[in-house]
Amino acid sequence: MDEKTERLDALTLRAGRWLALSAAPAERHTTAVVAGPYDRVAWRDVYAQSAALRELAAQLLTRHAHAPDLLADVFLCAYQATPRLRDSTAMAPSRLLHHQVVTALTQSPGFAALRRDTAGDAYAAAMAVLAQASALRGLLEQSREVRERTGRADRARQEAEAAAAAVGEALRQAAEEADGQGEVPAPVAAAVRRAVGAAEAAEDEARREDGAAAQAMAAAVPGIRSAARNAASAAAEAVRQEAALMRAWGVDAGETERMPFEERARLAERLRSGRLARWAELIGRFRQMAAGERARKVEHATGELVGVTLGDDLSRVIPSELAVLGVPELRAVFAARYAAGELMLYDSRGEQGTGRGAVIACVDTSHSMYAEGPGGVTREAWSKACALALLDQAHHAGRDFVGILFSAADKLQVFRFPGGRPAPVTDVLDFAETFLGGGTDFQRPLGTAAKILEEEFDDASRARGDIVLITDDACEVSERWTRLWNEIKRRLDFRLFGIAVATPDTATASGSVLESLCDNLRTVDDLTDVHTTADLFRVI
């Protein structure tokens, strides 16, 4: 063999390892969460629709070149029903920090609570990402050394793979230059040997950088876990609060899921920052109470006691009958009478059953409604919460609801919500957030309510509507107006319920305007109590 040549098979044997690496380099993933096509589409869509997400990504890019991949992983953790993480060995070194972050997130105590509200809901999952923005900024700031080390490891790994590919190219050139006996010219063989040496050096460097990155990551893990726990808790609380806010305002999950992203974001912002935002919990309690009262039978409403009758209704058994149970020998007698329906019961005449016409809430929005009561609850907040519960009541009964906001005689606004279909939440918010200010006049709002019921009666022959007057004041009404009021009330057979919110005793005393106008008048002094008017929701 010529000293200036070298056997091709010997060169191939020496370069075999690098040939294998160049032919099938290990796949290095840039996302830690395994995602199918639909999951990826969900992330791309929500990212395209959310200016806040894009702004966050731009902010994080100043700290971390791969910030969008990190945000995608955090989103997918919250969005997927069962998040599945890749093995860390399959990750590109520069994305190992992402893997550690999402691992810490999924293992944090608050993560399960978070996913109860975000799984399958792209908007809620995006909100969870935004709620963790501060934690992610801090985490990236604290993990600067990790990012630098993993970045170097990533570049070293890429250089090692490029060097392995160079070996393959040099060997291909050697094969082309080889003669019929497999002899390769010395310069070409030397190029192969140099490529192999470069590949070995690049691989050694990649291993050193991998080791340094691993050490830096190990040192950063406790801080990452702590930050992830805090981030998951903050996100869970933010998402929970928004979900509670939506429920309090009667926005069901199906309605929000059908909303475009930006519309839902605007609605959430309006709910968080609106006039009654701080009273969402009160509104929710009112609606919950009203729903519970709807479940109770109307005939069990408080009424006038008219005597004693026989029956088996244990809720109305008179005390002397219950006393029998205290004598063991007479318990069998009680059981026999109960089975025969012969127990002595209180007999009462309950309030009139529910009507068929519209439910109209006349809500006072005069200046005095700004006043706060116990717990800092304003008269306006209590009144609007009660009115929104009445809106629910009408909706469940298939009745129209009309909200009339009033103050002085020249200030009145009417909001109509037809029965039989859900009330648009934006219209509900317009009703709840409107405040007119000024003095107090009863004649115009009550006259408007009566006219609406009259129109309903003429158009649909529906009588027996219900008007609820919620006010904190008293005012005079003219004799002529009172006469006309009584005439239309007799003709349409509607009821007027009065709720005096923290009013002076003189305003509700016998002979007062409120007492004479209302069929049923109650006074509310504790504005933290939603049960004061509970019986109202059993008869309307």
mmCIF file of C-alpha atoms in Angstrom, residues 259-487:
data_model
loop_
_atom_site.group_PDB
_atom_site.id
_atom_site.type_symbol
_atom_site.label_atom_id
_atom_site.label_comp_id
_atom_site.label_asym_id
_atom_site.label_seq_id
_atom_site.Cartn_x
_atom_site.Cartn_y
_atom_site.Cartn_z
ATOM 1 C CA MET A 259 -67.528 34.585 23.820
ATOM 2 C CA PRO A 260 -64.594 35.740 21.690
ATOM 3 C CA PHE A 261 -61.457 36.131 23.779
ATOM 4 C CA GLU A 262 -61.294 39.930 23.770
ATOM 5 C CA GLU A 263 -65.010 40.281 24.518
ATOM 6 C CA ARG A 264 -64.641 37.993 27.502
ATOM 7 C CA ALA A 265 -61.557 39.901 28.638
ATOM 8 C CA ARG A 266 -63.432 43.209 28.403
ATOM 9 C CA LEU A 267 -66.350 41.755 30.345
ATOM 10 C CA ALA A 268 -64.047 40.461 33.078
ATOM 11 C CA GLU A 269 -62.325 43.838 33.330
ATOM 12 C CA ARG A 270 -65.689 45.584 33.563
ATOM 13 C CA LEU A 271 -66.810 43.241 36.305
ATOM 14 C CA ARG A 272 -63.574 43.794 38.223
ATOM 15 C CA SER A 273 -63.585 47.569 37.937
ATOM 16 C CA GLY A 274 -67.279 48.467 37.693
ATOM 17 C CA ARG A 275 -69.366 50.466 40.129
ATOM 18 C CA LEU A 276 -70.538 47.418 42.065
ATOM 19 C CA ALA A 277 -67.392 45.285 41.679
ATOM 20 C CA ARG A 278 -66.690 45.261 45.420
ATOM 21 C CA TRP A 279 -70.201 43.981 46.083
ATOM 22 C CA ALA A 280 -70.015 40.911 43.836
ATOM 23 C CA GLU A 281 -70.056 38.643 46.903
ATOM 24 C CA LEU A 282 -73.260 40.325 48.161
ATOM 25 C CA ILE A 283 -74.869 39.962 44.734
ATOM 26 C CA GLY A 284 -73.921 36.300 44.645
ATOM 27 C CA ARG A 285 -75.351 35.686 48.126
ATOM 28 C CA PHE A 286 -78.606 37.392 47.161
ATOM 29 C CA ARG A 287 -78.984 35.265 44.049
ATOM 30 C CA GLN A 288 -78.120 32.115 45.964
ATOM 31 C CA MET A 289 -80.664 32.941 48.650
ATOM 32 C CA ALA A 290 -83.350 33.624 46.043
ATOM 33 C CA ALA A 291 -82.615 30.297 44.329
ATOM 34 C CA GLY A 292 -83.018 28.514 47.657
ATOM 35 C CA GLU A 293 -86.312 30.252 48.345
ATOM 36 C CA ARG A 294 -87.625 29.278 44.915
ATOM 37 C CA ALA A 295 -87.205 25.676 45.946
ATOM 38 C CA ARG A 296 -89.584 26.146 48.860
ATOM 39 C CA LYS A 297 -93.311 25.732 48.359
ATOM 40 C CA VAL A 298 -95.297 28.937 48.089
ATOM 41 C CA GLU A 299 -97.967 27.581 50.386
ATOM 42 C CA HIS A 300 -95.471 27.530 53.234
ATOM 43 C CA ALA A 301 -95.042 31.307 53.028
ATOM 44 C CA THR A 302 -95.828 33.268 56.141
ATOM 45 C CA GLY A 303 -99.517 34.164 56.299
ATOM 46 C CA GLU A 304 -102.340 34.989 58.669
ATOM 47 C CA LEU A 305 -103.203 32.373 61.317
ATOM 48 C CA VAL A 306 -106.943 31.579 60.994
ATOM 49 C CA GLY A 307 -107.425 28.493 63.207
ATOM 50 C CA VAL A 308 -106.640 24.801 63.651
ATOM 51 C CA THR A 309 -107.197 21.987 61.213
ATOM 52 C CA LEU A 310 -106.310 18.278 60.868
ATOM 53 C CA GLY A 311 -103.580 16.801 58.719
ATOM 54 C CA ASP A 312 -100.070 15.287 58.587
ATOM 55 C CA ASP A 313 -97.908 18.355 57.887
ATOM 56 C CA LEU A 314 -95.296 18.129 60.657
ATOM 57 C CA SER A 315 -94.115 21.695 59.983
ATOM 58 C CA ARG A 316 -97.494 23.025 61.261
ATOM 59 C CA VAL A 317 -98.166 20.697 64.207
ATOM 60 C CA ILE A 318 -99.394 22.606 67.275
ATOM 61 C CA PRO A 319 -97.249 22.428 70.463
ATOM 62 C CA SER A 320 -99.695 20.275 72.451
ATOM 63 C CA GLU A 321 -99.458 17.546 69.833
ATOM 64 C CA LEU A 322 -95.654 17.632 69.949
ATOM 65 C CA ALA A 323 -95.773 17.397 73.731
ATOM 66 C CA VAL A 324 -97.274 13.893 73.349
ATOM 67 C CA LEU A 325 -93.933 12.722 71.992
ATOM 68 C CA GLY A 326 -92.425 13.377 75.397
ATOM 69 C CA VAL A 327 -94.494 10.539 76.887
ATOM 70 C CA PRO A 328 -93.156 7.189 75.656
ATOM 71 C CA GLU A 329 -96.524 5.457 76.189
ATOM 72 C CA LEU A 330 -98.259 7.931 73.818
ATOM 73 C CA ARG A 331 -95.776 7.870 70.932
ATOM 74 C CA ALA A 332 -97.629 5.015 69.257
ATOM 75 C CA VAL A 333 -100.833 7.048 69.450
ATOM 76 C CA PHE A 334 -99.041 10.011 67.789
ATOM 77 C CA ALA A 335 -97.750 7.713 65.036
ATOM 78 C CA ALA A 336 -101.207 6.311 64.379
ATOM 79 C CA ARG A 337 -102.761 9.786 64.165
ATOM 80 C CA TYR A 338 -99.965 10.948 61.891
ATOM 81 C CA ALA A 339 -100.564 7.973 59.565
ATOM 82 C CA ALA A 340 -104.286 8.765 59.504
ATOM 83 C CA GLY A 341 -103.697 12.470 58.860
ATOM 84 C CA GLU A 342 -105.461 13.460 62.079
ATOM 85 C CA LEU A 343 -102.826 15.575 63.812
ATOM 86 C CA MET A 344 -103.930 19.054 64.883
ATOM 87 C CA LEU A 345 -102.212 21.682 62.735
ATOM 88 C CA TYR A 346 -102.149 25.452 62.578
ATOM 89 C CA ASP A 347 -104.350 26.626 59.710
ATOM 90 C CA SER A 348 -103.157 29.789 57.993
ATOM 91 C CA ARG A 349 -104.154 31.864 55.060
ATOM 92 C CA GLY A 350 -100.984 32.430 53.063
ATOM 93 C CA GLU A 351 -100.159 35.346 50.861
ATOM 94 C CA GLN A 352 -101.522 35.441 47.340
ATOM 95 C CA GLY A 353 -99.754 33.083 44.945
ATOM 96 C CA THR A 354 -97.277 34.235 42.346
ATOM 97 C CA GLY A 355 -98.439 36.453 39.540
ATOM 98 C CA ARG A 356 -98.246 36.037 35.792
ATOM 99 C CA GLY A 357 -97.417 39.583 34.725
ATOM 100 C CA ALA A 358 -94.064 41.328 34.742
ATOM 101 C CA VAL A 359 -91.865 41.737 37.784
ATOM 102 C CA ILE A 360 -90.897 45.405 38.062
ATOM 103 C CA ALA A 361 -88.198 46.636 40.437
ATOM 104 C CA CYS A 362 -88.321 50.387 41.111
ATOM 105 C CA VAL A 363 -84.932 51.188 42.637
ATOM 106 C CA ASP A 364 -84.228 54.512 44.303
ATOM 107 C CA THR A 365 -80.935 56.027 43.114
ATOM 108 C CA SER A 366 -81.133 59.342 44.930
ATOM 109 C CA HIS A 367 -78.025 60.831 46.567
ATOM 110 C CA SER A 368 -78.869 59.347 49.967
ATOM 111 C CA MET A 369 -78.449 55.824 48.540
ATOM 112 C CA TYR A 370 -74.688 56.413 48.676
ATOM 113 C CA ALA A 371 -74.885 56.023 52.451
ATOM 114 C CA GLU A 372 -73.151 52.999 53.979
ATOM 115 C CA GLY A 373 -74.648 50.670 56.522
ATOM 116 C CA PRO A 374 -73.145 47.849 58.624
ATOM 117 C CA GLY A 375 -70.092 46.266 57.055
ATOM 118 C CA GLY A 376 -69.637 49.236 54.748
ATOM 119 C CA VAL A 377 -72.421 48.014 52.421
ATOM 120 C CA THR A 378 -74.093 50.933 50.681
ATOM 121 C CA ARG A 379 -77.850 51.227 50.342
ATOM 122 C CA GLU A 380 -77.371 51.246 46.579
ATOM 123 C CA ALA A 381 -75.373 47.978 46.621
ATOM 124 C CA TRP A 382 -78.005 46.195 48.728
ATOM 125 C CA SER A 383 -80.847 47.510 46.558
ATOM 126 C CA LYS A 384 -79.188 46.580 43.257
ATOM 127 C CA ALA A 385 -78.299 43.107 44.573
ATOM 128 C CA CYS A 386 -81.921 42.579 45.571
ATOM 129 C CA ALA A 387 -83.114 43.799 42.163
ATOM 130 C CA LEU A 388 -80.739 41.425 40.344
ATOM 131 C CA ALA A 389 -82.111 38.541 42.395
ATOM 132 C CA LEU A 390 -85.616 39.620 41.329
ATOM 133 C CA LEU A 391 -84.383 39.530 37.719
ATOM 134 C CA ASP A 392 -83.376 35.898 38.273
ATOM 135 C CA GLN A 393 -86.754 35.227 39.879
ATOM 136 C CA ALA A 394 -88.616 36.571 36.865
ATOM 137 C CA HIS A 395 -86.397 34.693 34.418
ATOM 138 C CA HIS A 396 -86.957 31.345 36.142
ATOM 139 C CA ALA A 397 -90.721 31.940 36.104
ATOM 140 C CA GLY A 398 -90.716 32.956 32.432
ATOM 141 C CA ARG A 399 -91.921 36.440 33.351
ATOM 142 C CA ASP A 400 -90.723 39.763 31.970
ATOM 143 C CA PHE A 401 -88.529 41.871 34.232
ATOM 144 C CA VAL A 402 -88.330 45.642 34.163
ATOM 145 C CA GLY A 403 -85.821 47.648 36.158
ATOM 146 C CA ILE A 404 -86.800 51.254 36.785
ATOM 147 C CA LEU A 405 -84.127 53.475 38.289
ATOM 148 C CA PHE A 406 -85.466 56.712 39.695
ATOM 149 C CA SER A 407 -84.625 59.686 41.866
ATOM 150 C CA ALA A 408 -86.138 63.150 41.311
ATOM 151 C CA ALA A 409 -89.243 63.571 39.144
ATOM 152 C CA ASP A 410 -87.149 64.435 36.082
ATOM 153 C CA LYS A 411 -84.729 61.524 36.488
ATOM 154 C CA LEU A 412 -85.832 58.035 35.481
ATOM 155 C CA GLN A 413 -84.372 55.224 33.367
ATOM 156 C CA VAL A 414 -86.101 52.010 32.304
ATOM 157 C CA PHE A 415 -84.371 48.686 31.521
ATOM 158 C CA ARG A 416 -86.472 45.893 29.989
ATOM 159 C CA PHE A 417 -85.570 42.201 30.096
ATOM 160 C CA PRO A 418 -88.143 40.030 28.262
ATOM 161 C CA GLY A 419 -88.990 36.693 29.839
ATOM 162 C CA GLY A 420 -88.138 33.417 28.192
ATOM 163 C CA ARG A 421 -84.568 34.257 27.210
ATOM 164 C CA PRO A 422 -81.358 34.986 29.107
ATOM 165 C CA ALA A 423 -80.624 38.605 29.896
ATOM 166 C CA PRO A 424 -77.469 39.873 28.117
ATOM 167 C CA VAL A 425 -74.877 40.417 30.814
ATOM 168 C CA THR A 426 -73.835 43.775 29.382
ATOM 169 C CA ASP A 427 -77.434 45.019 29.696
ATOM 170 C CA VAL A 428 -77.581 43.706 33.262
ATOM 171 C CA LEU A 429 -74.377 45.600 34.049
ATOM 172 C CA ASP A 430 -75.792 48.776 32.502
ATOM 173 C CA PHE A 431 -78.810 48.470 34.801
ATOM 174 C CA ALA A 432 -76.728 47.710 37.882
ATOM 175 C CA GLU A 433 -74.150 50.437 37.342
ATOM 176 C CA THR A 434 -76.475 53.308 36.471
ATOM 177 C CA PHE A 435 -76.903 55.878 39.243
ATOM 178 C CA LEU A 436 -78.976 59.012 38.687
ATOM 179 C CA GLY A 437 -78.504 61.044 41.867
ATOM 180 C CA GLY A 438 -80.829 63.811 42.989
ATOM 181 C CA GLY A 439 -83.940 63.783 45.181
ATOM 182 C CA THR A 440 -86.759 61.254 45.541
ATOM 183 C CA ASP A 441 -90.125 61.061 43.774
ATOM 184 C CA PHE A 442 -92.469 58.054 43.888
ATOM 185 C CA GLN A 443 -95.180 59.147 41.484
ATOM 186 C CA ARG A 444 -93.261 58.936 38.216
ATOM 187 C CA PRO A 445 -91.572 55.520 38.740
ATOM 188 C CA LEU A 446 -94.723 53.900 40.114
ATOM 189 C CA GLY A 447 -96.842 55.480 37.387
ATOM 190 C CA THR A 448 -94.374 54.201 34.764
ATOM 191 C CA ALA A 449 -94.522 50.709 36.291
ATOM 192 C CA ALA A 450 -98.335 50.734 36.243
ATOM 193 C CA LYS A 451 -98.325 51.871 32.615
ATOM 194 C CA ILE A 452 -95.990 49.015 31.660
ATOM 195 C CA LEU A 453 -98.299 46.509 33.357
ATOM 196 C CA GLU A 454 -101.281 48.076 31.616
ATOM 197 C CA GLU A 455 -99.582 47.737 28.227
ATOM 198 C CA GLU A 456 -98.762 44.125 29.025
ATOM 199 C CA PHE A 457 -102.366 43.478 30.023
ATOM 200 C CA ASP A 458 -103.701 45.059 26.820
ATOM 201 C CA ASP A 459 -101.194 43.230 24.565
ATOM 202 C CA ALA A 460 -101.020 39.802 26.211
ATOM 203 C CA SER A 461 -103.912 39.763 28.697
ATOM 204 C CA ARG A 462 -101.472 39.118 31.533
ATOM 205 C CA ALA A 463 -102.577 40.482 34.872
ATOM 206 C CA ARG A 464 -101.281 40.187 38.431
ATOM 207 C CA GLY A 465 -97.873 41.675 37.920
ATOM 208 C CA ASP A 466 -95.601 42.516 40.849
ATOM 209 C CA ILE A 467 -93.946 45.847 41.600
ATOM 210 C CA VAL A 468 -91.173 46.069 44.184
ATOM 211 C CA LEU A 469 -90.342 49.575 45.397
ATOM 212 C CA ILE A 470 -86.900 49.782 47.012
ATOM 213 C CA THR A 471 -86.134 53.106 48.630
ATOM 214 C CA ASP A 472 -84.470 54.744 51.612
ATOM 215 C CA ASP A 473 -86.741 57.766 51.700
ATOM 216 C CA ALA A 474 -90.339 58.902 51.845
ATOM 217 C CA CYS A 475 -92.101 61.528 49.784
ATOM 218 C CA GLU A 476 -95.597 62.850 49.340
ATOM 219 C CA VAL A 477 -97.984 61.810 46.573
ATOM 220 C CA SER A 478 -100.952 63.867 45.412
ATOM 221 C CA GLU A 479 -104.545 62.934 46.101
ATOM 222 C CA ARG A 480 -105.362 62.854 42.386
ATOM 223 C CA TRP A 481 -102.391 60.555 41.677
ATOM 224 C CA THR A 482 -103.399 58.264 44.527
ATOM 225 C CA ARG A 483 -106.925 57.970 43.151
ATOM 226 C CA LEU A 484 -105.672 57.058 39.673
ATOM 227 C CA TRP A 485 -103.168 54.628 41.194
ATOM 228 C CA ASN A 486 -105.848 52.784 43.148
ATOM 229 C CA GLU A 487 -108.091 52.553 40.084
#
